[in-house]
Short mmCIF file of C-alpha atoms in Angstrom, two decimals:
data_model
loop_
_atom_site.label_atom_id
_atom_site.label_comp_id
_atom_site.label_asym_id
_atom_site.label_seq_id
_atom_site.Cartn_x
_atom_site.Cartn_y
_atom_site.Cartn_z
CA MET A 1 -29.62 -7.02 3.96
CA ILE A 2 -25.99 -8.27 4.15
CA ASP A 3 -24.82 -4.71 3.54
CA TYR A 4 -26.54 -3.50 6.72
CA PHE A 5 -24.97 -6.53 8.69
CA TYR A 6 -21.49 -5.33 7.53
CA LEU A 7 -22.36 -1.81 8.48
CA GLY A 8 -23.50 -3.01 11.93
CA ILE A 9 -20.17 -4.87 12.46
CA TYR A 10 -18.25 -1.70 11.40
CA LYS A 11 -20.16 0.52 13.96
CA LEU A 12 -19.67 -2.07 16.69
CA PHE A 13 -15.97 -2.28 15.85
CA ALA A 14 -15.82 1.55 15.92
CA ILE A 15 -17.34 1.68 19.42
CA LEU A 16 -15.00 -1.03 20.73
CA LEU A 17 -11.93 0.41 19.27
CA ARG A 18 -12.65 3.80 20.96
CA ILE A 19 -13.47 2.18 24.29
CA PHE A 20 -10.54 -0.22 24.70
CA PRO A 21 -7.07 1.25 25.50
CA ASP A 22 -4.56 1.11 22.62
CA ASN A 23 -2.46 -1.66 24.56
CA ILE A 24 -5.54 -3.84 24.81
CA VAL A 25 -6.34 -3.31 21.02
CA ARG A 26 -2.81 -4.27 20.15
CA MET A 27 -3.15 -7.44 22.14
CA MET A 28 -6.34 -8.29 20.35
CA MET A 29 -4.63 -7.67 16.98
CA LYS A 30 -1.81 -10.11 17.89
CA GLY A 31 -4.27 -12.81 19.05
CA LEU A 32 -6.28 -12.39 15.91
CA ALA A 33 -3.17 -12.49 13.69
CA LYS A 34 -1.97 -15.67 15.44
CA THR A 35 -5.43 -17.16 15.03
CA ALA A 36 -5.80 -16.15 11.46
CA TYR A 37 -2.36 -17.68 10.60
CA GLY A 38 -3.08 -20.88 12.41
CA LEU A 39 -6.47 -21.39 10.81
CA SER A 40 -5.82 -20.40 7.21
CA ALA A 41 -3.90 -23.30 5.74
CA LYS A 42 -4.26 -21.82 2.26
CA HIS A 43 -2.59 -18.61 3.15
CA ARG A 44 0.03 -20.33 5.11
CA THR A 45 0.90 -22.20 2.10
CA ILE A 46 1.17 -19.11 0.01
CA ILE A 47 3.25 -17.27 2.62
CA ASP A 48 5.74 -20.23 2.90
CA LYS A 49 6.05 -20.57 -0.75
CA ASN A 50 6.61 -16.93 -1.25
CA LEU A 51 9.15 -16.81 1.53
CA GLU A 52 10.96 -19.77 -0.03
CA LEU A 53 11.08 -18.06 -3.41
CA ALA A 54 12.31 -14.77 -2.02
CA PHE A 55 14.85 -16.04 0.50
CA VAL A 56 15.47 -19.53 -0.88
CA SER A 57 16.49 -21.62 2.30
CA SER A 58 17.92 -18.86 4.53
CA LEU A 59 14.88 -18.63 6.88
CA SER A 60 14.15 -21.12 9.61
CA LYS A 61 10.52 -22.50 10.13
CA SER A 62 10.14 -20.23 13.24
CA GLN A 63 11.33 -17.13 11.21
CA LYS A 64 8.78 -18.01 8.38
CA GLN A 65 6.14 -18.33 11.03
CA ASN A 66 6.91 -14.99 12.63
CA ILE A 67 6.92 -13.22 9.24
CA GLY A 68 3.51 -14.97 8.37
CA ILE A 69 1.94 -13.77 11.66
CA ALA A 70 3.35 -10.20 11.09
CA ALA A 71 1.75 -10.19 7.59
CA PHE A 72 -1.69 -10.85 9.18
CA MET A 73 -0.93 -8.30 11.94
CA ASN A 74 -0.32 -5.62 9.31
CA LEU A 75 -3.48 -6.44 7.47
CA ILE A 76 -5.43 -6.22 10.76
CA ASP A 77 -3.63 -3.14 11.65
CA THR A 78 -4.62 -1.52 8.36
CA VAL A 79 -8.28 -2.54 8.72
CA PHE A 80 -8.57 -1.50 12.43
CA GLY A 81 -6.88 1.86 11.56
CA ILE A 82 -9.44 2.65 8.92
CA VAL A 83 -12.09 2.36 11.61
CA LYS A 84 -10.23 4.20 14.39
CA ARG A 85 -9.32 7.17 12.23
CA ASP A 86 -12.80 7.72 11.06
CA GLY A 87 -13.67 11.27 12.21
CA LEU A 88 -10.31 12.13 13.60
CA ALA A 89 -8.73 15.54 12.99
CA LYS A 90 -5.97 15.53 10.40
CA ALA A 91 -3.41 16.41 12.99
CA GLU A 92 -4.35 13.50 15.17
CA VAL A 93 -3.83 11.10 12.18
CA ILE A 94 -0.19 12.06 11.82
CA LYS A 95 0.46 12.65 15.40
CA LYS A 96 2.49 9.39 15.81
CA VAL A 97 3.88 9.33 12.16
CA SER A 98 7.41 10.47 11.49
CA PHE A 99 8.79 11.19 7.95
CA GLU A 100 12.17 10.55 6.44
CA GLY A 101 13.10 11.95 3.03
CA GLU A 102 10.33 14.41 3.08
CA GLU A 103 12.61 16.81 1.05
CA ASN A 104 12.06 14.45 -1.91
CA ILE A 105 8.43 15.65 -2.15
CA LYS A 106 8.91 19.17 -0.89
CA GLN A 107 11.44 19.94 -3.64
CA TYR A 108 8.87 19.07 -6.25
CA GLN A 109 6.12 21.07 -4.61
CA ALA A 110 8.50 24.06 -4.32
CA GLU A 111 9.25 23.84 -8.06
CA GLY A 112 5.51 23.33 -8.93
CA LYS A 113 6.23 19.92 -10.35
CA LYS A 114 3.85 16.88 -10.07
CA PHE A 115 4.91 13.38 -9.51
CA ILE A 116 3.47 9.92 -9.16
CA LEU A 117 3.72 8.12 -5.76
CA VAL A 118 4.43 4.46 -5.91
CA THR A 119 4.16 2.04 -3.01
CA GLY A 120 2.98 -1.39 -2.11
CA HIS A 121 0.95 -3.52 0.31
CA PHE A 122 3.47 -2.77 2.90
CA GLY A 123 2.91 -2.01 6.54
CA ASN A 124 -0.22 0.08 7.11
CA TRP A 125 -0.63 1.23 3.59
CA GLU A 126 -4.00 3.02 4.09
CA LEU A 127 -2.37 5.12 6.80
CA LEU A 128 0.55 5.85 4.32
CA SER A 129 -1.69 7.48 1.78
CA GLN A 130 -3.60 9.55 4.43
CA ALA A 131 -0.37 10.58 6.03
CA ILE A 132 1.28 11.85 2.82
CA ALA A 133 -1.91 13.63 1.70
CA ILE A 134 -2.10 15.36 5.08
CA LYS A 135 1.45 16.09 5.67
CA PHE A 136 1.90 17.59 2.21
CA ASP A 137 -1.40 19.16 1.89
CA MET A 138 -2.22 17.39 -1.43
CA THR A 139 -5.23 15.36 -2.91
CA LEU A 140 -3.86 11.79 -3.43
CA VAL A 141 -5.73 9.55 -5.93
CA GLY A 142 -5.28 5.86 -5.41
CA VAL A 143 -6.34 2.80 -7.51
CA GLY A 144 -8.21 -0.01 -5.90
CA ARG A 145 -11.00 -2.60 -6.25
CA GLN A 146 -14.44 -1.69 -5.58
CA LEU A 147 -15.97 -3.44 -2.49
CA ASP A 148 -18.72 -5.93 -3.15
CA SER A 149 -20.88 -4.19 -0.61
CA LYS A 150 -22.06 -0.85 -1.90
CA ILE A 151 -22.67 0.53 1.65
CA MET A 152 -19.28 -0.41 2.81
CA ASP A 153 -17.60 0.94 -0.36
CA ALA A 154 -19.41 4.22 0.22
CA LEU A 155 -18.29 4.32 3.78
CA LEU A 156 -14.71 3.53 2.87
CA LYS A 157 -14.80 6.28 0.30
CA LYS A 158 -16.08 8.79 2.75
CA ASN A 159 -13.49 7.68 5.27
CA ARG A 160 -10.64 8.26 2.81
CA GLU A 161 -11.88 11.47 1.35
CA GLN A 162 -11.86 13.26 4.85
CA PHE A 163 -8.18 12.90 4.68
CA ASN A 164 -7.78 14.07 1.02
CA VAL A 165 -7.54 10.50 -0.38
CA GLU A 166 -9.68 9.73 -3.38
CA MET A 167 -9.98 6.50 -5.31
CA VAL A 168 -10.45 5.31 -8.81
CA TYR A 169 -11.42 1.71 -9.51
CA LYS A 170 -9.22 -0.89 -11.23
CA LYS A 171 -11.79 -1.01 -14.10
CA GLY A 172 -11.04 2.14 -15.93
CA ALA A 173 -8.01 2.94 -13.74
CA MET A 174 -6.04 4.43 -16.73
CA LYS A 175 -8.76 6.91 -17.54
CA GLY A 176 -9.37 7.85 -13.90
CA CYS A 177 -5.61 8.39 -13.33
CA ILE A 178 -5.32 10.52 -16.44
CA LYS A 179 -8.29 12.67 -15.34
CA ALA A 180 -6.80 13.06 -11.86
CA ILE A 181 -3.39 14.20 -13.27
CA ASN A 182 -5.09 16.65 -15.65
CA GLU A 183 -6.79 18.13 -12.51
CA GLY A 184 -3.58 18.69 -10.85
CA LYS A 185 -3.87 15.77 -8.35
CA THR A 186 -1.27 13.38 -7.22
CA VAL A 187 -1.67 9.76 -8.37
CA GLY A 188 -0.57 6.97 -6.01
CA ILE A 189 -0.20 3.40 -7.14
CA LEU A 190 0.16 0.12 -5.27
CA THR A 191 2.46 -1.52 -7.64
CA ASP A 192 2.21 -5.07 -6.33
CA GLN A 193 -1.49 -5.58 -6.90
CA ALA A 194 -2.67 -8.79 -8.58
CA ILE A 195 -2.61 -8.36 -12.38
CA ARG A 196 -3.19 -10.67 -15.37
CA LYS A 197 -0.09 -11.60 -17.19
CA ASN A 198 -1.32 -10.10 -20.53
CA GLN A 199 -1.71 -6.75 -18.75
CA SER A 200 1.75 -6.82 -17.02
CA ILE A 201 5.41 -6.32 -17.45
CA GLU A 202 7.73 -9.01 -16.53
CA VAL A 203 10.49 -8.08 -13.84
CA ASP A 204 13.23 -9.65 -11.97
CA PHE A 205 12.07 -9.76 -8.32
CA PHE A 206 14.25 -11.48 -5.72
CA GLY A 207 15.99 -13.25 -8.65
CA LYS A 208 12.69 -14.65 -10.07
CA LYS A 209 10.51 -13.66 -12.91
CA ALA A 210 7.36 -11.87 -11.67
CA THR A 211 4.51 -9.79 -13.17
CA HIS A 212 4.29 -6.15 -12.37
CA THR A 213 1.72 -3.50 -13.16
CA PRO A 214 2.90 -1.02 -15.93
CA LEU A 215 0.43 1.75 -14.94
CA ALA A 216 2.83 3.94 -13.04
CA SER A 217 5.42 3.53 -15.80
CA ILE A 218 2.87 4.36 -18.64
CA LEU A 219 1.67 7.46 -16.71
CA SER A 220 5.23 8.55 -16.02
CA ARG A 221 6.19 8.25 -19.72
CA LYS A 222 3.01 9.86 -20.96
CA PHE A 223 3.02 12.93 -18.71
CA ASP A 224 6.85 13.24 -18.07
CA LEU A 225 6.27 12.71 -14.30
CA ASP A 226 8.89 11.28 -12.02
CA LEU A 227 7.99 8.50 -9.71
CA ILE A 228 8.49 8.86 -6.02
CA PRO A 229 8.55 5.63 -3.88
CA ALA A 230 7.36 5.75 -0.39
CA TYR A 231 6.87 2.99 2.21
CA ILE A 232 5.49 2.97 5.86
CA SER A 233 6.71 0.74 8.59
CA THR A 234 6.19 0.21 12.33
CA GLU A 235 7.85 -1.83 15.14
CA ASP A 236 5.20 -1.30 17.87
CA TYR A 237 1.92 -0.62 15.95
CA GLU A 238 1.71 2.63 17.72
CA HIS A 239 4.40 4.73 16.11
CA TYR A 240 5.02 4.68 12.27
CA THR A 241 7.65 5.87 9.95
CA VAL A 242 7.05 6.88 6.37
CA LYS A 243 10.21 6.83 4.29
CA ILE A 244 10.15 8.76 1.07
CA TYR A 245 12.86 7.67 -1.41
CA GLU A 246 14.72 9.42 -4.11
CA PRO A 247 12.75 9.90 -7.21
CA ILE A 248 12.82 7.48 -10.28
CA LYS A 249 13.31 9.83 -13.27
CA SER A 250 10.78 9.63 -16.02
CA ILE A 251 12.14 8.11 -19.31
CA LYS A 252 10.90 8.87 -22.87
CA THR A 253 12.97 7.72 -25.80
CA ASP A 254 11.91 6.30 -29.24
CA ASN A 255 11.74 2.80 -27.74
CA GLN A 256 8.58 2.71 -25.57
CA GLU A 257 8.73 -0.85 -24.70
CA GLU A 258 12.30 -0.53 -23.26
CA ASP A 259 11.37 2.68 -21.50
CA LEU A 260 8.53 0.91 -19.68
CA ALA A 261 10.58 -2.14 -18.88
CA ILE A 262 13.41 0.03 -17.29
CA LEU A 263 10.91 2.23 -15.31
CA THR A 264 8.93 -0.90 -14.06
CA GLN A 265 12.15 -2.75 -13.06
CA GLN A 266 13.46 0.22 -11.04
CA GLN A 267 10.12 0.21 -9.10
CA ALA A 268 10.49 -3.52 -8.39
CA ASP A 269 14.18 -3.03 -7.38
CA ILE A 270 13.27 -0.47 -4.70
CA MET A 271 10.34 -2.60 -3.36
CA GLU A 272 12.67 -5.61 -3.18
CA SER A 273 15.24 -3.70 -1.19
CA VAL A 274 12.67 -2.40 1.31
CA ILE A 275 11.09 -5.82 1.81
CA LYS A 276 14.57 -7.30 2.41
CA LYS A 277 15.05 -4.71 5.08
CA TYR A 278 11.58 -5.04 6.56
CA PRO A 279 10.33 -8.54 5.71
CA LYS A 280 7.63 -8.50 8.42
CA GLN A 281 5.98 -5.47 6.84
CA TRP A 282 5.00 -6.92 3.46
CA PHE A 283 1.77 -8.59 2.54
CA TRP A 284 3.10 -12.14 1.81
CA MET A 285 -0.34 -13.47 1.10
CA HIS A 286 -0.28 -12.30 -2.39
CA LYS A 287 0.65 -14.78 -5.21
CA ARG A 288 3.36 -12.49 -6.34
CA TRP A 289 5.17 -14.98 -8.40
CA LYS A 290 2.76 -16.68 -10.89
#
C-alpha cells in the first residue's frame, strides 16, 4: 500500500513541476533546502564536521551554512530533475547543458576504445549520467542501491533507461559491471559512495585518511580500461556544465595492490580538486571520513 502512496506523490509532483514556471520551482527548491537544513540537526552536524575536516578553520559559520544549504539544494534539484525529465525528448534533456573537454571522450570513441566513467555525488549527478549517455550516444551503466519500494524502483529504472542509462545494484555490482563491459557498454561509477572499510582502499582526501571504493580501479586493471572523470555543476539551477577531465591511464604491473592504490588515489585527487573549486556542489551529508 505504501508503494502506491509513493507513486501518488510522484505523479502529483510531476504535474506540479510541469504546471509551475521554472523560476517558481527554483524558489520552491531554495525554500525546501533552507527548511531541510534548518530542521535536520543530524545532517547539519555531519556537514559541519565534514567541512571542518576538509577546510580546517578556513570557513566562517555563514560560509558553512551556505554550503550546507547548497548541498540540500543539489539533492532536491537532482530529485526534481528526475521527475521533470520523465518523458522528455533527449534533445530537450541536454538543451541547457554545455560540455567542456568532450574531446576526451570523442577520441576514445573515434579509436573504438572503451573506458570507465568516474564521478561522484556532485551537482545534479543524475543529469550528468543522462547528459553524457545522450551526448555521446552510448549506453551508460551505473551502480546504485535498489530502492525499498519496488514500484518506485521500477519507475526510476524506466526513467533512466529512456535516456540510455541502465543500473546494476550494489549487491553483485562487480558481476553486473563485468557483464556490461563484455556487452560493449560504458560503466559509470560514483566513487564517493558509502562503503565498508574491509571492502575499500584507504586514500588521502583533503589531507585526511578516507575509505574509497576500489571498483573502478579493479575494473580498469582487469580490462585495461582508462578512467575518465566527469563532473557536473550549475550556478543558477537552469544551465549546467559537464566538465570531462583528462583520462587516468590504466595500470597493470606485477604488484596488484600498488596498482589499485595508485589508481584509486588518482580518482580521489581529482575529486578533491573539483570539490575545492566548487564546494557548494558536493553532497556533504555523506560520512566521507569514518
